[in-house]
CSV table of C-alpha atoms and ligand atoms in Angstrom, one decimal:
chain,number,residue,atom,x,y,z
A,1,UNK,CA,-22.5,4.1,14.0
A,2,UNK,CA,-20.0,6.4,12.3
A,3,UNK,CA,-17.6,6.2,15.1
A,4,UNK,CA,-17.8,2.4,15.2
A,5,UNK,CA,-16.8,2.3,11.5
A,6,UNK,CA,-14.0,4.8,12.0
A,7,UNK,CA,-12.7,2.7,14.9
A,8,UNK,CA,-12.7,-0.4,12.7
A,9,UNK,CA,-10.9,1.4,9.9
A,10,UNK,CA,-8.3,2.9,12.3
A,11,UNK,CA,-7.5,-0.5,13.7
A,12,UNK,CA,-7.2,-2.1,10.3
A,13,UNK,CA,-5.1,0.9,9.1
A,14,UNK,CA,-2.5,0.0,11.8
A,15,UNK,CA,-1.6,-2.7,9.3
A,16,UNK,CA,-0.8,0.1,6.8
A,17,UNK,CA,1.3,1.9,9.4
A,18,UNK,CA,3.4,-1.2,9.9
A,19,UNK,CA,3.6,-1.7,6.2
A,20,UNK,CA,5.0,1.8,5.8
A,21,UNK,CA,7.3,1.5,8.8
A,22,UNK,CA,8.8,-1.8,7.8
A,23,UNK,CA,9.5,-0.8,4.2
A,24,UNK,CA,11.2,2.5,5.3
A,25,UNK,CA,13.1,1.6,8.5
A,26,UNK,CA,15.8,-0.3,6.7
A,27,UNK,CA,17.2,2.8,5.0
A,28,UNK,CA,18.5,4.1,8.4
A,29,UNK,CA,20.1,0.9,9.4
A,30,UNK,CA,22.1,0.3,6.2
A,31,UNK,CA,25.3,2.1,7.2
A,32,UNK,CA,25.5,0.0,10.4
A,33,UNK,CA,24.4,-3.5,9.3
A,34,UNK,CA,26.7,-3.5,6.3
A,35,UNK,CA,29.9,-3.5,8.4
A,36,UNK,CA,28.3,-5.6,11.2
A,37,UNK,CA,27.4,-8.5,9.0
A,38,UNK,CA,30.4,-7.8,6.7
A,39,UNK,CA,28.2,-7.3,3.6
A,40,UNK,CA,29.4,-6.5,0.1
A,41,UNK,CA,27.4,-4.1,-2.0
A,42,UNK,CA,25.6,-7.0,-3.7
A,43,UNK,CA,25.1,-8.7,-0.3
A,44,UNK,CA,23.6,-5.4,1.0
A,45,UNK,CA,21.2,-5.2,-2.0
A,46,UNK,CA,20.0,-8.7,-1.2
A,47,UNK,CA,19.6,-8.0,2.4
A,48,UNK,CA,17.6,-4.9,1.8
A,49,UNK,CA,15.4,-6.6,-0.8
A,50,UNK,CA,14.8,-9.8,1.3
A,51,UNK,CA,11.7,-8.1,2.6
A,52,UNK,CA,10.3,-8.2,-0.8
A,53,UNK,CA,10.5,-11.9,-1.2
A,54,UNK,CA,8.5,-12.2,2.0
A,55,UNK,CA,6.0,-9.7,0.6
A,56,UNK,CA,5.3,-11.8,-2.4
A,57,UNK,CA,4.7,-14.9,-0.3
A,58,UNK,CA,2.6,-12.8,2.1
A,59,UNK,CA,0.3,-11.5,-0.7
A,60,UNK,CA,-0.5,-15.1,-1.7
A,61,UNK,CA,-1.1,-16.2,1.8
A,62,UNK,CA,-3.5,-13.3,2.3
A,63,UNK,CA,-5.3,-14.3,-0.9
A,64,UNK,CA,-5.9,-17.8,0.2
A,65,UNK,CA,-5.9,-17.7,4.0
A,66,UNK,CA,-8.0,-14.5,4.0
A,67,UNK,CA,-10.8,-16.5,2.4
A,68,UNK,CA,-10.4,-19.6,4.5
A,69,UNK,CA,-9.8,-18.2,8.0
A,70,UNK,CA,-11.3,-14.8,7.6
A,71,UNK,CA,-9.8,-11.3,7.2
A,72,UNK,CA,-9.4,-10.6,10.9
A,73,UNK,CA,-7.6,-13.8,12.0
A,74,UNK,CA,-5.1,-13.5,9.1
A,75,UNK,CA,-4.4,-9.8,10.1
A,76,UNK,CA,-3.7,-11.1,13.6
A,77,UNK,CA,-1.2,-13.5,12.1
A,78,UNK,CA,0.4,-10.5,10.3
A,79,UNK,CA,0.6,-8.6,13.6
A,80,UNK,CA,2.4,-11.6,15.2
A,81,UNK,CA,4.8,-11.8,12.3
A,82,UNK,CA,5.5,-8.1,12.5
A,83,UNK,CA,6.3,-8.6,16.2
A,84,UNK,CA,8.6,-11.6,15.6
A,85,UNK,CA,10.3,-9.8,12.8
A,86,UNK,CA,11.0,-6.7,14.9
A,87,UNK,CA,12.4,-8.7,17.8
A,88,UNK,CA,14.2,-11.2,15.6
A,89,UNK,CA,15.9,-8.7,13.3
A,90,UNK,CA,16.8,-6.4,16.3
A,91,UNK,CA,18.4,-9.2,18.2
A,92,UNK,CA,20.0,-11.1,15.3
A,93,UNK,CA,23.7,-12.0,15.7
A,94,UNK,CA,24.0,-13.8,12.4
A,95,UNK,CA,23.1,-12.7,8.9
A,96,UNK,CA,21.1,-15.9,8.5
A,97,UNK,CA,18.7,-15.0,11.4
A,98,UNK,CA,18.6,-11.4,10.3
A,99,UNK,CA,17.4,-12.4,6.8
A,100,UNK,CA,14.8,-14.9,8.2
A,101,UNK,CA,13.4,-12.1,10.5
A,102,UNK,CA,13.2,-9.6,7.6
A,103,UNK,CA,11.5,-12.2,5.3
A,104,UNK,CA,8.9,-12.8,8.1
A,105,UNK,CA,8.4,-9.1,8.2
A,106,UNK,CA,7.9,-9.1,4.5
A,107,UNK,CA,5.3,-11.7,4.7
A,108,UNK,CA,3.5,-9.5,7.2
A,109,UNK,CA,3.8,-6.5,4.9
A,110,UNK,CA,2.4,-8.6,2.0
A,111,UNK,CA,-0.6,-9.7,4.1
A,112,UNK,CA,-1.3,-6.3,5.5
A,113,UNK,CA,-1.0,-4.6,2.1
A,114,UNK,CA,-4.0,-6.7,1.0
A,115,UNK,CA,-6.1,-7.3,4.0
A,116,UNK,CA,-6.1,-3.9,5.6
A,117,UNK,CA,-7.6,-2.0,2.7
A,118,UNK,CA,-9.8,-5.0,1.7
A,119,UNK,CA,-11.2,-5.4,5.2
A,120,UNK,CA,-12.0,-1.7,5.5
A,121,UNK,CA,-13.7,-1.8,2.1
A,122,UNK,CA,-15.8,-4.7,3.2
A,123,UNK,CA,-17.0,-3.0,6.4
A,124,UNK,CA,-17.4,0.6,5.2
A,125,UNK,CA,-20.7,2.0,4.1
A,126,UNK,CA,-20.6,2.8,0.3
A,127,UNK,CA,-20.8,6.6,0.9
A,128,UNK,CA,-17.6,6.8,2.9
A,129,UNK,CA,-15.7,3.8,1.5
A,130,UNK,CA,-13.1,5.8,-0.5
A,131,UNK,CA,-12.3,8.0,2.5
A,132,UNK,CA,-12.1,5.1,4.9
A,133,UNK,CA,-9.9,2.9,2.7
A,134,UNK,CA,-7.7,6.0,2.1
A,135,UNK,CA,-7.1,6.0,5.8
A,136,UNK,CA,-4.9,3.0,5.1
A,137,UNK,CA,-2.8,5.1,2.7
A,138,UNK,CA,-2.6,7.8,5.3
A,139,UNK,CA,-1.3,5.2,7.8
A,140,UNK,CA,1.3,3.9,5.3
A,141,UNK,CA,2.6,7.5,4.8
A,142,UNK,CA,2.7,8.0,8.6
A,143,UNK,CA,4.5,4.7,9.0
A,144,UNK,CA,7.2,5.9,6.6
A,145,UNK,CA,7.5,9.2,8.5
A,146,UNK,CA,7.7,7.5,11.9
A,147,UNK,CA,10.4,5.2,10.6
A,148,UNK,CA,12.5,8.2,9.3
A,149,UNK,CA,12.0,10.1,12.5
A,150,UNK,CA,12.7,7.3,14.9
A,151,UNK,CA,15.8,6.3,12.9
A,152,UNK,CA,17.0,9.9,13.2
A,153,UNK,CA,16.4,10.0,16.9
A,154,UNK,CA,18.0,6.7,17.5
A,155,UNK,CA,21.1,7.0,15.4
A,156,UNK,CA,23.2,8.4,18.2
A,157,UNK,CA,22.4,5.6,20.7
A,158,UNK,CA,25.7,3.7,20.1
A,159,UNK,CA,26.7,0.6,18.4
A,160,UNK,CA,23.4,-1.1,18.9
A,161,UNK,CA,21.5,1.8,17.3
A,162,UNK,CA,20.3,-0.2,14.3
A,163,UNK,CA,18.8,-2.8,16.7
A,164,UNK,CA,16.8,-0.1,18.5
A,165,UNK,CA,15.6,1.2,15.1
A,166,UNK,CA,14.2,-2.2,14.1
A,167,UNK,CA,12.8,-2.9,17.5
A,168,UNK,CA,10.5,0.1,17.5
A,169,UNK,CA,8.1,-1.8,15.2
A,170,UNK,CA,7.2,-4.2,18.0
A,171,UNK,CA,5.1,-1.6,19.7
A,172,UNK,CA,2.5,-0.9,16.8
A,173,UNK,CA,2.6,-4.7,16.2
A,174,UNK,CA,1.4,-5.4,19.7
A,175,UNK,CA,-1.2,-2.6,19.4
A,176,UNK,CA,-2.5,-4.1,16.1
A,177,UNK,CA,-2.8,-7.6,17.6
A,178,UNK,CA,-4.8,-6.6,20.7
A,179,UNK,CA,-6.9,-4.0,19.0
A,180,UNK,CA,-8.1,-6.6,16.5
A,181,UNK,CA,-10.0,-8.2,19.4
A,182,UNK,CA,-12.2,-5.0,19.4
A,183,UNK,CA,-13.4,-5.3,15.8
A,184,UNK,CA,-15.8,-7.7,14.1
A,185,UNK,CA,-15.1,-10.0,11.2
A,186,UNK,CA,-16.0,-8.8,7.7
A,187,UNK,CA,-19.8,-9.3,7.0
A,188,UNK,CA,-19.0,-10.3,3.4
A,189,UNK,CA,-16.7,-13.0,4.6
A,190,UNK,CA,-19.3,-14.1,7.3
A,191,UNK,CA,-21.9,-14.6,4.6
A,192,UNK,CA,-19.6,-16.6,2.5
A,193,UNK,CA,-19.2,-18.9,5.5
A,194,UNK,CA,-23.0,-19.1,6.0
A,195,UNK,CA,-22.7,-17.2,9.2
A,196,UNK,CA,-25.6,-14.9,8.3
A,197,UNK,CA,-26.8,-13.9,11.8
A,198,UNK,CA,-23.4,-12.7,12.7
A,199,UNK,CA,-23.1,-10.9,9.4
A,200,UNK,CA,-26.5,-9.1,10.1
A,201,UNK,CA,-25.3,-8.1,13.5
A,202,UNK,CA,-22.2,-6.5,12.1
A,203,UNK,CA,-24.2,-4.8,9.3
A,204,UNK,CA,-26.6,-3.3,11.8
A,205,UNK,CA,-23.7,-1.7,13.7
A,206,UNK,CA,-22.0,-0.4,10.6
A,207,UNK,CA,-24.9,0.6,8.3
A,208,UNK,CA,-27.9,0.9,10.7
A,209,UNK,CA,-31.0,-1.3,11.1
A,210,UNK,CA,-32.7,-0.1,7.9
A,211,UNK,CA,-29.9,-0.7,5.5
A,212,UNK,CA,-28.6,-3.9,7.1
A,213,UNK,CA,-31.3,-6.3,6.0
A,214,UNK,CA,-31.2,-5.2,2.3
A,215,UNK,CA,-27.4,-5.2,2.3
A,216,UNK,CA,-27.4,-8.7,3.8
A,217,UNK,CA,-29.8,-9.8,1.0
A,218,UNK,CA,-27.6,-8.3,-1.6
A,219,UNK,CA,-24.5,-10.0,-0.3
A,220,UNK,CA,-26.3,-13.3,-0.1
A,221,UNK,CA,-27.5,-12.9,-3.6
A,222,UNK,CA,-23.9,-12.4,-4.9
A,223,UNK,CA,-22.7,-15.5,-3.0
A,224,UNK,CA,-25.6,-17.8,-3.8
A,225,UNK,CA,-24.7,-21.2,-5.3
A,226,UNK,CA,-21.1,-20.3,-5.4
A,227,UNK,CA,-18.4,-22.8,-4.6
A,228,UNK,CA,-15.1,-22.0,-3.0
A,229,UNK,CA,-13.2,-19.9,-5.4
A,230,UNK,CA,-9.8,-20.7,-7.0
A,231,UNK,CA,-7.2,-18.5,-8.6
A,232,UNK,CA,-8.1,-19.8,-12.1
A,233,UNK,CA,-11.7,-18.4,-11.6
A,234,UNK,CA,-10.0,-15.0,-12.1
A,235,UNK,CA,-9.6,-15.8,-15.8
A,236,UNK,CA,-13.3,-16.2,-16.5
A,237,UNK,CA,-14.3,-13.8,-19.3
A,238,UNK,CA,-16.2,-11.3,-17.1
A,239,UNK,CA,-13.5,-11.2,-14.5
A,240,UNK,CA,-10.4,-11.0,-16.7
A,241,UNK,CA,-10.8,-7.3,-17.6
A,242,UNK,CA,-11.2,-6.5,-13.9
A,243,UNK,CA,-8.0,-8.5,-13.2
A,244,UNK,CA,-6.1,-6.6,-15.9
A,245,UNK,CA,-7.3,-3.3,-14.6
A,246,UNK,CA,-6.2,-4.1,-11.1
A,247,UNK,CA,-2.8,-5.4,-12.3
A,248,UNK,CA,-2.1,-2.5,-14.7
A,249,UNK,CA,-3.2,0.2,-12.3
A,250,UNK,CA,-1.0,-1.4,-9.6
A,251,UNK,CA,2.0,-1.4,-11.9
A,252,UNK,CA,1.4,2.2,-12.9
A,253,UNK,CA,1.3,3.2,-9.3
A,254,UNK,CA,4.9,2.1,-9.1
A,255,UNK,CA,6.4,2.8,-12.5
A,256,UNK,CA,5.3,6.4,-12.4
A,257,UNK,CA,8.2,6.6,-10.0
A,258,UNK,CA,6.9,7.4,-6.5
A,259,UNK,CA,9.6,5.3,-4.8
A,260,UNK,CA,12.4,6.8,-6.8
A,261,UNK,CA,11.6,9.9,-4.7
A,262,UNK,CA,10.6,8.2,-1.5
A,263,UNK,CA,13.7,6.0,-1.3
A,264,UNK,CA,16.2,8.1,-3.2
A,265,UNK,CA,15.5,11.7,-2.4
A,266,UNK,CA,18.8,12.3,-0.7
A,267,UNK,CA,20.5,10.7,-3.8
A,268,UNK,CA,18.6,13.0,-6.1
A,269,UNK,CA,19.5,16.1,-4.1
A,270,UNK,CA,23.2,15.0,-4.0
A,271,UNK,CA,23.0,14.3,-7.7
A,272,UNK,CA,22.0,17.9,-8.4
A,273,UNK,CA,24.7,19.2,-6.2
A,274,UNK,CA,22.6,20.2,-3.2
A,275,UNK,CA,24.1,19.5,0.2
A,276,UNK,CA,23.2,16.4,2.1
A,277,UNK,CA,23.2,17.8,5.6
A,278,UNK,CA,19.6,19.0,5.1
A,279,UNK,CA,18.5,15.4,4.8
A,280,UNK,CA,16.2,15.7,7.8
A,281,UNK,CA,14.6,18.8,6.4
A,282,UNK,CA,14.0,17.1,3.1
A,283,UNK,CA,12.5,14.1,4.8
A,284,UNK,CA,10.1,16.4,6.7
A,285,UNK,CA,9.2,18.3,3.6
A,286,UNK,CA,8.6,15.2,1.5
A,287,UNK,CA,6.8,13.3,4.3
A,288,UNK,CA,4.8,16.3,5.3
A,289,UNK,CA,3.6,17.0,1.8
A,290,UNK,CA,2.7,13.3,1.3
A,291,UNK,CA,0.7,13.4,4.5
A,292,UNK,CA,-1.2,16.6,3.9
A,293,UNK,CA,-2.1,15.7,0.3
A,294,UNK,CA,-3.3,12.3,1.4
A,295,UNK,CA,-5.7,14.1,3.7
A,296,UNK,CA,-6.8,16.2,0.7
A,297,UNK,CA,-7.5,12.9,-1.2
A,298,UNK,CA,-9.5,11.6,1.7
A,299,UNK,CA,-11.8,14.7,1.5
A,300,UNK,CA,-12.2,14.5,-2.2
A,301,UNK,CA,-12.3,10.8,-3.1
A,302,UNK,CA,-15.9,10.1,-2.4
A,303,UNK,CA,-17.1,13.4,-3.7
A,304,UNK,CA,-15.4,13.6,-7.0
A,305,UNK,CA,-14.7,9.9,-7.5
A,306,UNK,CA,-11.5,7.8,-7.9
A,307,UNK,CA,-11.2,8.4,-11.6
A,308,UNK,CA,-11.2,12.2,-11.7
A,309,UNK,CA,-8.6,12.2,-8.9
A,310,UNK,CA,-6.3,9.9,-10.8
A,311,UNK,CA,-6.8,11.9,-14.0
A,312,UNK,CA,-5.9,15.2,-12.4
A,313,UNK,CA,-3.2,13.6,-10.3
A,314,UNK,CA,-1.4,11.8,-13.2
A,315,UNK,CA,-1.5,15.1,-15.3
A,316,UNK,CA,0.1,17.0,-12.4
A,317,UNK,CA,2.7,14.3,-11.8
A,318,UNK,CA,3.5,14.3,-15.5
A,319,UNK,CA,4.0,18.1,-15.6
A,320,UNK,CA,6.1,18.1,-12.5
A,321,UNK,CA,8.4,15.3,-13.9
A,322,UNK,CA,8.7,17.1,-17.2
A,323,UNK,CA,9.7,20.2,-15.3
A,324,UNK,CA,12.3,18.3,-13.4
A,325,UNK,CA,13.6,16.7,-16.6
A,326,UNK,CA,13.8,20.2,-18.2
A,327,UNK,CA,15.9,21.5,-15.3
A,328,UNK,CA,18.4,18.7,-15.8
A,329,UNK,CA,18.5,19.3,-19.6
A,330,UNK,CA,19.2,23.0,-19.1
A,331,UNK,CA,21.6,22.6,-16.2
A,332,UNK,CA,19.3,24.6,-13.9
A,333,UNK,CA,19.3,22.0,-11.1
A,334,UNK,CA,21.0,24.0,-8.4
A,335,UNK,CA,18.0,26.2,-7.5
A,336,UNK,CA,14.9,25.8,-5.4
A,337,UNK,CA,12.9,24.7,-8.4
A,338,UNK,CA,14.1,21.1,-8.1
A,339,UNK,CA,12.5,21.0,-4.7
A,340,UNK,CA,9.3,22.6,-5.9
A,341,UNK,CA,8.9,20.1,-8.7
A,342,UNK,CA,9.7,17.1,-6.4
A,343,UNK,CA,7.2,18.3,-3.8
A,344,UNK,CA,4.6,19.1,-6.4
A,345,UNK,CA,5.0,15.6,-7.8
A,346,UNK,CA,4.6,14.0,-4.3
A,347,UNK,CA,1.5,16.2,-3.7
A,348,UNK,CA,-0.2,15.1,-6.9
A,349,UNK,CA,0.7,11.4,-6.2
A,350,UNK,CA,-0.6,11.6,-2.6
A,351,UNK,CA,-3.9,13.3,-3.7
A,352,UNK,CA,-4.5,10.7,-6.4
A,353,UNK,CA,-2.8,7.4,-7.3
A,354,UNK,CA,-1.4,6.9,-3.8
A,355,UNK,CA,-4.7,6.2,-2.1
A,356,UNK,CA,-6.9,5.6,-5.2
A,357,UNK,CA,-5.0,2.5,-6.3
A,358,UNK,CA,-5.7,0.8,-3.0
A,359,UNK,CA,-9.3,1.9,-3.0
A,360,UNK,CA,-10.0,0.7,-6.5
A,361,UNK,CA,-8.1,-2.6,-6.0
A,362,UNK,CA,-10.3,-3.3,-3.0
A,363,UNK,CA,-13.5,-2.5,-4.9
A,364,UNK,CA,-13.0,-4.1,-8.3
A,365,UNK,CA,-13.6,-7.8,-7.6
A,366,UNK,CA,-16.7,-9.7,-6.8
A,367,UNK,CA,-17.2,-10.9,-3.2
A,368,UNK,CA,-16.1,-14.4,-3.8
A,369,UNK,CA,-12.9,-13.5,-5.6
A,370,UNK,CA,-11.9,-10.3,-3.9
A,371,UNK,CA,-9.0,-11.6,-1.9
A,372,UNK,CA,-7.6,-13.6,-4.7
A,373,UNK,CA,-8.0,-10.9,-7.4
A,374,UNK,CA,-6.6,-8.3,-5.1
A,375,UNK,CA,-3.6,-10.5,-4.3
A,376,UNK,CA,-2.7,-10.9,-8.0
A,377,UNK,CA,-3.0,-7.1,-8.5
A,378,UNK,CA,-0.9,-6.3,-5.5
A,379,UNK,CA,1.8,-8.9,-6.2
A,380,UNK,CA,2.3,-7.0,-9.5
A,381,UNK,CA,2.7,-3.8,-7.5
A,382,UNK,CA,5.4,-5.4,-5.3
A,383,UNK,CA,7.3,-6.7,-8.3
A,384,UNK,CA,7.1,-3.4,-10.1
A,385,UNK,CA,8.2,-1.7,-7.0
A,386,UNK,CA,11.4,-3.8,-6.7
A,387,UNK,CA,12.3,-3.4,-10.4
A,388,UNK,CA,11.9,0.4,-10.3
A,389,UNK,CA,14.0,0.5,-7.0
A,390,UNK,CA,16.8,-1.5,-8.6
A,391,UNK,CA,16.8,0.1,-12.0
A,392,UNK,CA,16.4,3.8,-10.9
A,393,UNK,CA,20.0,4.4,-9.7
A,394,UNK,CA,21.3,2.8,-12.8
A,395,UNK,CA,19.1,4.9,-15.0
A,396,UNK,CA,20.2,8.1,-13.2
A,397,UNK,CA,23.8,7.2,-13.7
A,398,UNK,CA,23.7,5.9,-17.2
A,399,UNK,CA,20.9,8.0,-18.8
A,400,UNK,CA,21.2,11.2,-16.9
A,401,UNK,CA,18.4,12.8,-14.9
A,402,UNK,CA,16.9,14.6,-17.9
A,403,UNK,CA,16.1,11.4,-19.8
A,404,UNK,CA,15.3,9.4,-16.6
A,405,UNK,CA,12.6,11.8,-15.5
A,406,UNK,CA,11.3,12.3,-19.0
A,407,UNK,CA,10.7,8.6,-19.2
A,408,UNK,CA,8.8,8.7,-15.9
A,409,UNK,CA,6.8,11.7,-17.3
A,410,UNK,CA,5.9,9.7,-20.4
A,411,UNK,CA,4.8,6.8,-18.2
A,412,UNK,CA,2.4,9.2,-16.3
A,413,UNK,CA,1.0,10.2,-19.7
A,414,UNK,CA,0.4,6.5,-20.5
A,415,UNK,CA,-1.3,6.0,-17.1
A,416,UNK,CA,-3.5,9.0,-17.8
A,417,UNK,CA,-4.6,7.5,-21.2
A,418,UNK,CA,-5.2,4.1,-19.6
A,419,UNK,CA,-7.3,5.4,-16.8
A,420,UNK,CA,-9.4,7.6,-19.1
A,421,UNK,CA,-10.2,4.6,-21.3
A,422,UNK,CA,-10.4,1.6,-19.1
A,423,UNK,CA,-10.8,2.3,-15.4
A,424,UNK,CA,-14.5,2.3,-14.2
A,425,UNK,CA,-15.7,4.8,-11.6
A,426,UNK,CA,-16.6,3.0,-8.4
A,427,UNK,CA,-17.7,5.8,-6.0
A,428,UNK,CA,-20.9,5.7,-4.0
A,429,UNK,CA,-22.1,2.2,-5.0
A,430,UNK,CA,-22.1,-0.8,-2.7
A,431,UNK,CA,-19.7,-3.6,-3.5
A,432,UNK,CA,-22.7,-5.7,-4.6
A,433,UNK,CA,-24.0,-3.0,-7.0
A,434,UNK,CA,-20.5,-2.8,-8.5
A,435,UNK,CA,-20.4,-6.6,-8.8
A,436,UNK,CA,-23.7,-6.6,-10.7
A,437,UNK,CA,-22.5,-3.7,-12.9
A,438,UNK,CA,-19.3,-5.4,-13.8
A,439,UNK,CA,-21.0,-8.8,-14.5
A,440,UNK,CA,-23.1,-7.2,-17.3
B,1,LIG,C1,2.7,3.0,-2.4
B,1,LIG,C2,4.1,2.8,-1.9
B,1,LIG,C3,4.7,4.2,-1.6
B,1,LIG,C4,3.8,5.0,-0.7
B,1,LIG,C5,4.3,6.4,-0.6
B,1,LIG,C6,1.9,3.7,-1.4
B,1,LIG,O1,0.6,3.8,-1.9
B,1,LIG,O2,2.2,1.7,-2.7
B,1,LIG,O3,4.9,2.1,-2.8
B,1,LIG,O4,6.0,4.1,-1.0
B,1,LIG,O5,2.4,5.0,-1.2
B,1,LIG,O6,3.4,7.2,0.0
């Protein structure tokens, strides 16, 4: 039973791997696509961010199609899109085709960013749900690392190097597509479609004979007399606070600054006068820390809960950023402490907000509104992600590192206060128990 649930989660988490890979791979291609397509700085900015426009579309597709066609089929569509995007961008001879391919990849990222964690949450037994959904975050982090490594290994392959870098993604896309044939549809979705016998069969395999019947009853109970949901249902008085929590937590996950480090670490190191030739070492250290502390979160999240993890994590992130800011203010940025604070910050993020946001976003909403609610929360994440990514280099240049990191430290403090006051604890309960609790 346990290994079956783990297999399902690993397959779904391949979506997370592709999400991480696709968002990170572009960084290694920039120096080569810019001259190839004759891009100005502004043109390059648009080309890099084209993925994001796809993402936003993908998130809405996931929200609607995930309900209509099922989680599994739409994840298959995402796998196909990842494949087309990899082959298309790798073989593009015009900017136009390149952009279309990247946007299709973005749609796939948007879809996977919702459906992979949601599908795992809907199949996982309550006791292990946090750990299993966090597997998706582990896969995102691994995807980022694989992209950096494969870019590094492929950079010396001649003038077509960037094409090879982009093509790598085709392999996990094919793997995701075919491995989805091995896993069942989400029992929560099956019940919503009145396919109760099939749902029971899945529940027997994931939760065991004893639990399956009562779980089925509970799911049926939550879906009784419910019509097909719409996005406006999210504004109902009992649902609105959940929607806000999802949106605000998703925005905090981004505006506390994670991707300033993930995307700009070499720039930060150069900014403080450290040499750039250790880029690979920095990548390994940052990626390795991210990976190890995501594993730590996976061990802790069902034991201590999502909330405690975020509280401790945000406090740690805040202190690390304040330390970094102080180094800038006192002109002590040349030593090893910069690296210590940056790695410390990554470690606290990875052990808390990184995975916990995805877990909570997949748990907050009632069965009939889950994919729509989650899609609104996650679209906010993508928008916040773009804004931070665009604004950060400007802040660093115009405000100095001291003030920039101080601002991020203060945002961590605001996140801490918000979580303490508004975010409910969701560990250990079934999705239906949570639904009843939130409806009170
Ligand atoms: C975030 C991404 C981030 C990644 C880094 C994810 O949870 O949503 O924006 O790049 O973690 O590990």
